PDB file of C-alpha atoms in Angstrom:
ATOM      1  CA  MET A   1      44.062  86.335  90.318  1.00 61.00           C
ATOM      2  CA  THR A   2      44.369  87.948  86.906  1.00 73.00           C
ATOM      3  CA  SER A   3      47.508  87.894  84.831  1.00 73.00           C
ATOM      4  CA  SER A   4      47.648  91.683  85.159  1.00 75.00           C
ATOM      5  CA  SER A   5      47.710  91.498  88.966  1.00 77.00           C
ATOM      6  CA  ARG A   6      50.255  88.676  88.866  1.00 85.00           C
ATOM      7  CA  GLY A   7      52.552  90.688  86.564  1.00 86.00           C
ATOM      8  CA  THR A   8      52.209  93.744  88.781  1.00 90.00           C
ATOM      9  CA  ARG A   9      53.124  91.753  91.879  1.00 91.00           C
ATOM     10  CA  VAL A  10      56.097  90.081  90.158  1.00 93.00           C
ATOM     11  CA  ALA A  11      57.389  93.503  89.115  1.00 94.00           C
ATOM     12  CA  GLY A  12      57.024  94.655  92.725  1.00 94.00           C
ATOM     13  CA  TRP A  13      58.908  91.594  94.019  1.00 95.00           C
ATOM     14  CA  ILE A  14      61.728  92.377  91.575  1.00 96.00           C
ATOM     15  CA  LEU A  15      61.966  96.106  92.346  1.00 97.00           C
ATOM     16  CA  VAL A  16      61.974  95.860  96.159  1.00 97.00           C
ATOM     17  CA  PRO A  17      65.059  93.580  96.386  1.00 97.00           C
ATOM     18  CA  LEU A  18      66.834  95.657  93.711  1.00 98.00           C
ATOM     19  CA  GLY A  19      66.161  98.744  95.814  1.00 98.00           C
ATOM     20  CA  LEU A  20      67.549  97.032  98.915  1.00 98.00           C
ATOM     21  CA  VAL A  21      70.700  96.037  97.023  1.00 98.00           C
ATOM     22  CA  ALA A  22      71.118  99.647  95.830  1.00 98.00           C
ATOM     23  CA  LEU A  23      70.749 100.944  99.409  1.00 97.00           C
ATOM     24  CA  LEU A  24      73.307  98.429 100.671  1.00 97.00           C
ATOM     25  CA  GLY A  25      75.674  99.447  97.875  1.00 97.00           C
ATOM     26  CA  ALA A  26      75.330 103.120  98.837  1.00 97.00           C
ATOM     27  CA  LEU A  27      76.003 102.252 102.467  1.00 95.00           C
ATOM     28  CA  ALA A  28      79.102 100.240 101.477  1.00 94.00           C
ATOM     29  CA  LEU A  29      80.440 103.164  99.413  1.00 93.00           C
ATOM     30  CA  VAL A  30      80.103 105.537 102.360  1.00 92.00           C
ATOM     31  CA  LEU A  31      81.108 103.321 105.289  1.00 91.00           C
ATOM     32  CA  GLY A  32      83.326 100.643 103.725  1.00 92.00           C
ATOM     33  CA  PRO A  33      86.565 102.625 103.314  1.00 92.00           C
ATOM     34  CA  GLY A  34      86.683 103.455 107.035  1.00 90.00           C
ATOM     35  CA  LEU A  35      86.666  99.741 107.795  1.00 91.00           C
ATOM     36  CA  ARG A  36      89.651  99.118 105.489  1.00 92.00           C
ATOM     37  CA  THR A  37      92.186 101.446 107.106  1.00 94.00           C
ATOM     38  CA  ALA A  38      95.519 100.354 108.566  1.00 94.00           C
ATOM     39  CA  GLU A  39      95.927 100.015 112.323  1.00 95.00           C
ATOM     40  CA  PRO A  40      96.275 103.606 113.622  1.00 95.00           C
ATOM     41  CA  ALA A  41      99.615 104.863 114.930  1.00 96.00           C
ATOM     42  CA  PRO A  42     100.168 107.660 117.446  1.00 96.00           C
ATOM     43  CA  PHE A  43     101.640 110.952 116.252  1.00 94.00           C
ATOM     44  CA  GLY A  44     105.430 110.852 116.258  1.00 94.00           C
ATOM     45  CA  GLN A  45     105.680 107.115 115.530  1.00 96.00           C
ATOM     46  CA  SER A  46     106.296 105.489 112.176  1.00 96.00           C
ATOM     47  CA  MET A  47     103.815 103.224 110.385  1.00 96.00           C
ATOM     48  CA  THR A  48     104.750 100.689 107.705  1.00 96.00           C
ATOM     49  CA  VAL A  49     101.967  99.593 105.358  1.00 95.00           C
ATOM     50  CA  SER A  50     101.934  97.385 102.257  1.00 93.00           C
ATOM     51  CA  LEU A  51      99.741  99.065  99.635  1.00 93.00           C
ATOM     52  CA  PRO A  52      98.408  98.082  96.226  1.00 93.00           C
ATOM     53  CA  ALA A  53      98.915 100.310  93.182  1.00 92.00           C
ATOM     54  CA  GLY A  54      96.659 103.356  93.102  1.00 91.00           C
ATOM     55  CA  ASP A  55      95.882 106.215  95.448  1.00 91.00           C
ATOM     56  CA  ALA A  56      96.198 105.843  99.214  1.00 94.00           C
ATOM     57  CA  GLY A  57      94.669 108.347 101.610  1.00 94.00           C
ATOM     58  CA  VAL A  58      96.300 109.591 104.804  1.00 95.00           C
ATOM     59  CA  TYR A  59      93.903 110.414 107.635  1.00 94.00           C
ATOM     60  CA  VAL A  60      94.489 112.010 111.041  1.00 94.00           C
ATOM     61  CA  THR A  61      92.408 112.326 114.181  1.00 88.00           C
ATOM     62  CA  PRO A  62      90.176 115.379 114.255  1.00 74.00           C
ATOM     63  CA  SER A  63      92.177 118.468 115.019  1.00 74.00           C
ATOM     64  CA  ASP A  64      91.700 122.216 115.232  1.00 77.00           C
ATOM     65  CA  VAL A  65      95.367 122.759 114.394  1.00 82.00           C
ATOM     66  CA  TRP A  66      95.219 121.424 110.850  1.00 75.00           C
ATOM     67  CA  SER A  67      98.078 123.555 109.551  1.00 81.00           C
ATOM     68  CA  GLN A  68     100.448 122.312 112.276  1.00 88.00           C
ATOM     69  CA  ILE A  69     100.144 118.599 111.426  1.00 90.00           C
ATOM     70  CA  SER A  70     102.889 117.312 109.136  1.00 91.00           C
ATOM     71  CA  CYS A  71     103.342 113.926 107.518  1.00 93.00           C
ATOM     72  CA  THR A  72     106.398 112.499 105.786  1.00 94.00           C
ATOM     73  CA  ALA A  73     106.266 109.390 103.639  1.00 95.00           C
ATOM     74  CA  GLU A  74     108.769 107.096 101.950  1.00 94.00           C
ATOM     75  CA  VAL A  75     108.134 104.450  99.309  1.00 90.00           C
ATOM     76  CA  GLY A  76     111.084 102.208  98.513  1.00 84.00           C
ATOM     77  CA  GLY A  77     113.498 104.598 100.253  1.00 86.00           C
ATOM     78  CA  GLU A  78     112.292 107.554  98.148  1.00 90.00           C
ATOM     79  CA  GLU A  79     110.652 110.451 100.018  1.00 93.00           C
ATOM     80  CA  ARG A  80     107.149 111.257  98.783  1.00 90.00           C
ATOM     81  CA  ALA A  81     105.022 114.304  99.485  1.00 87.00           C
ATOM     82  CA  LEU A  82     101.343 114.081 100.311  1.00 90.00           C
ATOM     83  CA  ARG A  83      99.166 115.590  97.607  1.00 90.00           C
ATOM     84  CA  PRO A  84      96.441 117.861  98.929  1.00 87.00           C
ATOM     85  CA  ASP A  85      93.111 116.858  97.396  1.00 87.00           C
ATOM     86  CA  MET A  86      90.138 119.184  97.769  1.00 87.00           C
ATOM     87  CA  THR A  87      87.713 116.406  96.764  1.00 89.00           C
ATOM     88  CA  MET A  88      89.012 113.932  99.380  1.00 92.00           C
ATOM     89  CA  GLN A  89      86.508 113.369 102.185  1.00 92.00           C
ATOM     90  CA  ASP A  90      86.774 112.426 105.843  1.00 92.00           C
ATOM     91  CA  LEU A  91      86.038 108.915 107.106  1.00 92.00           C
ATOM     92  CA  VAL A  92      83.372 108.448 109.789  1.00 88.00           C
ATOM     93  CA  VAL A  93      83.436 104.735 110.646  1.00 86.00           C
ATOM     94  CA  PRO A  94      84.557 103.178 112.988  1.00 86.00           C
ATOM     95  CA  GLN A  95      85.804 106.568 114.183  1.00 88.00           C
ATOM     96  CA  ARG A  96      86.100 110.005 112.618  1.00 90.00           C
ATOM     97  CA  TRP A  97      89.274 110.579 110.582  1.00 92.00           C
ATOM     98  CA  GLU A  98      90.103 113.854 108.826  1.00 92.00           C
ATOM     99  CA  ALA A  99      91.511 113.596 105.317  1.00 91.00           C
ATOM    100  CA  ARG A 100      95.070 114.920 105.244  1.00 91.00           C
ATOM    101  CA  GLY A 101      96.073 114.120 101.655  1.00 92.00           C
ATOM    102  CA  ASN A 102      96.899 111.209  99.375  1.00 93.00           C
ATOM    103  CA  LEU A 103      99.808 109.424  97.752  1.00 92.00           C
ATOM    104  CA  ALA A 104      99.922 107.968  94.259  1.00 89.00           C
ATOM    105  CA  MET A 105     101.327 104.440  94.322  1.00 90.00           C
ATOM    106  CA  GLU A 106     102.459 103.664  90.760  1.00 89.00           C
ATOM    107  CA  ARG A 107     102.812 100.004  91.749  1.00 90.00           C
ATOM    108  CA  ALA A 108     102.264  97.927  94.861  1.00 92.00           C
ATOM    109  CA  GLY A 109     104.843  98.619  97.528  1.00 91.00           C
ATOM    110  CA  THR A 110     105.655  99.341 101.135  1.00 94.00           C
ATOM    111  CA  LEU A 111     104.922 102.782 102.520  1.00 94.00           C
ATOM    112  CA  GLU A 112     106.626 104.111 105.617  1.00 96.00           C
ATOM    113  CA  ILE A 113     104.885 107.180 106.993  1.00 96.00           C
ATOM    114  CA  THR A 114     105.127 109.391 110.067  1.00 96.00           C
ATOM    115  CA  CYS A 115     102.734 112.150 111.090  1.00 94.00           C
ATOM    116  CA  ASP A 116     103.216 114.588 113.929  1.00 93.00           C
ATOM    117  CA  GLY A 117     101.455 117.580 115.398  1.00 89.00           C
ATOM    118  CA  PRO A 118     100.496 119.327 118.641  1.00 88.00           C
ATOM    119  CA  VAL A 119      97.465 117.114 119.313  1.00 85.00           C
ATOM    120  CA  ASP A 120      97.317 115.183 122.584  1.00 84.00           C
ATOM    121  CA  GLY A 121      96.568 111.571 121.759  1.00 87.00           C
ATOM    122  CA  GLY A 122      96.629 112.308 118.023  1.00 91.00           C
ATOM    123  CA  GLN A 123      96.712 109.368 115.639  1.00 94.00           C
ATOM    124  CA  PHE A 124      97.010 108.782 111.909  1.00 95.00           C
ATOM    125  CA  THR A 125      96.159 105.973 109.524  1.00 95.00           C
ATOM    126  CA  VAL A 126      96.288 105.072 105.834  1.00 96.00           C
ATOM    127  CA  GLY A 127      93.352 103.808 103.801  1.00 94.00           C
ATOM    128  CA  PRO A 128      91.353 104.088 100.586  1.00 94.00           C
ATOM    129  CA  VAL A 129      90.683 107.535  99.164  1.00 93.00           C
ATOM    130  CA  VAL A 130      87.073 108.666  99.467  1.00 92.00           C
ATOM    131  CA  SER A 131      86.322 111.537  97.121  1.00 92.00           C
ATOM    132  CA  PHE A 132      83.452 113.970  96.924  1.00 92.00           C
ATOM    133  CA  PHE A 133      82.361 112.166  93.757  1.00 94.00           C
ATOM    134  CA  THR A 134      82.169 108.869  95.648  1.00 93.00           C
ATOM    135  CA  LEU A 135      79.742 110.492  98.085  1.00 94.00           C
ATOM    136  CA  ILE A 136      77.650 111.919  95.240  1.00 96.00           C
ATOM    137  CA  GLY A 137      77.520 108.465  93.647  1.00 96.00           C
ATOM    138  CA  ALA A 138      76.500 106.919  96.963  1.00 97.00           C
ATOM    139  CA  GLY A 139      73.774 109.549  97.371  1.00 97.00           C
ATOM    140  CA  LEU A 140      72.406 108.922  93.886  1.00 98.00           C
ATOM    141  CA  LEU A 141      72.509 105.163  94.441  1.00 98.00           C
ATOM    142  CA  GLY A 142      70.676 105.614  97.747  1.00 97.00           C
ATOM    143  CA  VAL A 143      67.959 107.745  96.117  1.00 98.00           C
ATOM    144  CA  LEU A 144      67.586 105.183  93.326  1.00 98.00           C
ATOM    145  CA  GLY A 145      67.275 102.414  95.916  1.00 98.00           C
ATOM    146  CA  ALA A 146      64.602 104.313  97.857  1.00 98.00           C
ATOM    147  CA  VAL A 147      62.612 105.004  94.663  1.00 98.00           C
ATOM    148  CA  LEU A 148      62.791 101.337  93.634  1.00 98.00           C
ATOM    149  CA  ILE A 149      61.547 100.240  97.058  1.00 97.00           C
ATOM    150  CA  VAL A 150      58.643 102.714  97.027  1.00 97.00           C
ATOM    151  CA  VAL A 151      57.607 101.866  93.456  1.00 97.00           C
ATOM    152  CA  GLY A 152      57.955  98.142  94.180  1.00 97.00           C
ATOM    153  CA  GLY A 153      55.831  98.500  97.328  1.00 96.00           C
ATOM    154  CA  VAL A 154      53.141 100.367  95.401  1.00 95.00           C
ATOM    155  CA  LEU A 155      53.139  97.687  92.695  1.00 95.00           C
ATOM    156  CA  LEU A 156      52.802  94.961  95.323  1.00 94.00           C
ATOM    157  CA  ALA A 157      49.852  96.770  96.924  1.00 92.00           C
ATOM    158  CA  VAL A 158      48.148  97.394  93.565  1.00 92.00           C
ATOM    159  CA  GLY A 159      48.702  93.797  92.475  1.00 88.00           C
ATOM    160  CA  ARG A 160      47.284  92.513  95.733  1.00 85.00           C
ATOM    161  CA  ARG A 161      44.242  94.743  95.482  1.00 84.00           C
ATOM    162  CA  ARG A 162      43.602  93.701  91.874  1.00 80.00           C
ATOM    163  CA  GLY A 163      44.135  90.043  92.721  1.00 69.00           C
ATOM    164  CA  THR A 164      41.536  90.024  95.497  1.00 71.00           C
ATOM    165  CA  GLY A 165      39.038  91.886  93.380  1.00 59.00           C
ATOM    166  CA  THR A 166      38.650  94.755  95.829  1.00 52.00           C
ATOM    167  CA  GLN A 167      38.214  98.166  94.371  1.00 52.00           C
ATOM    168  CA  PRO A 168      38.455 101.433  96.226  1.00 54.00           C
ATOM    169  CA  SER A 169      35.180 102.298  97.894  1.00 54.00           C
ATOM    170  CA  SER A 170      33.145 105.155  96.564  1.00 52.00           C
ATOM    171  CA  ALA A 171      33.571 108.541  98.150  1.00 50.00           C
ATOM    172  CA  ARG A 172      29.764 108.764  98.439  1.00 51.00           C
ATOM    173  CA  THR A 173      28.214 107.905 101.744  1.00 52.00           C
ATOM    174  CA  SER A 174      24.557 107.596 102.551  1.00 51.00           C
ATOM    175  CA  TRP A 175      23.121 108.998 105.701  1.00 45.00           C
TER     176      TRP A 175
END
């Protein structure tokens, strides 16, 4: 085995795991927020959630009557309005939740929220905000991970071929 083939294989063994980590990171960015939502509550009931400082997203069950769903929220006895956010995205895991809007929590506190609408069996929940930019970042990270895996795999194959001394056979054949 030559030092060139050894270096090529080492580079391949570094790139493949880095690519896998990037793919897992992209998957966590896309699916993770849906796993960190509060226990859902049925429409018409109140939910109390302790939240850290920052933005909190409000999500409802899929509905064709979007304009007829209303949510009211209170933080520390003060009524707060949901902010519509055109970059906020739906959650898909463990079930599909439609983004309704978000709340800015200046500091950690307790949120009391109620959502209601004409949806049989409708539910709502509160969780992390997933923006359009988060999805773009996850997509770019996923592409980077795939490229690293492919390049690492090619380097492993080239290093193996060089290390065994095999060269590609000639395209010429004799009859």
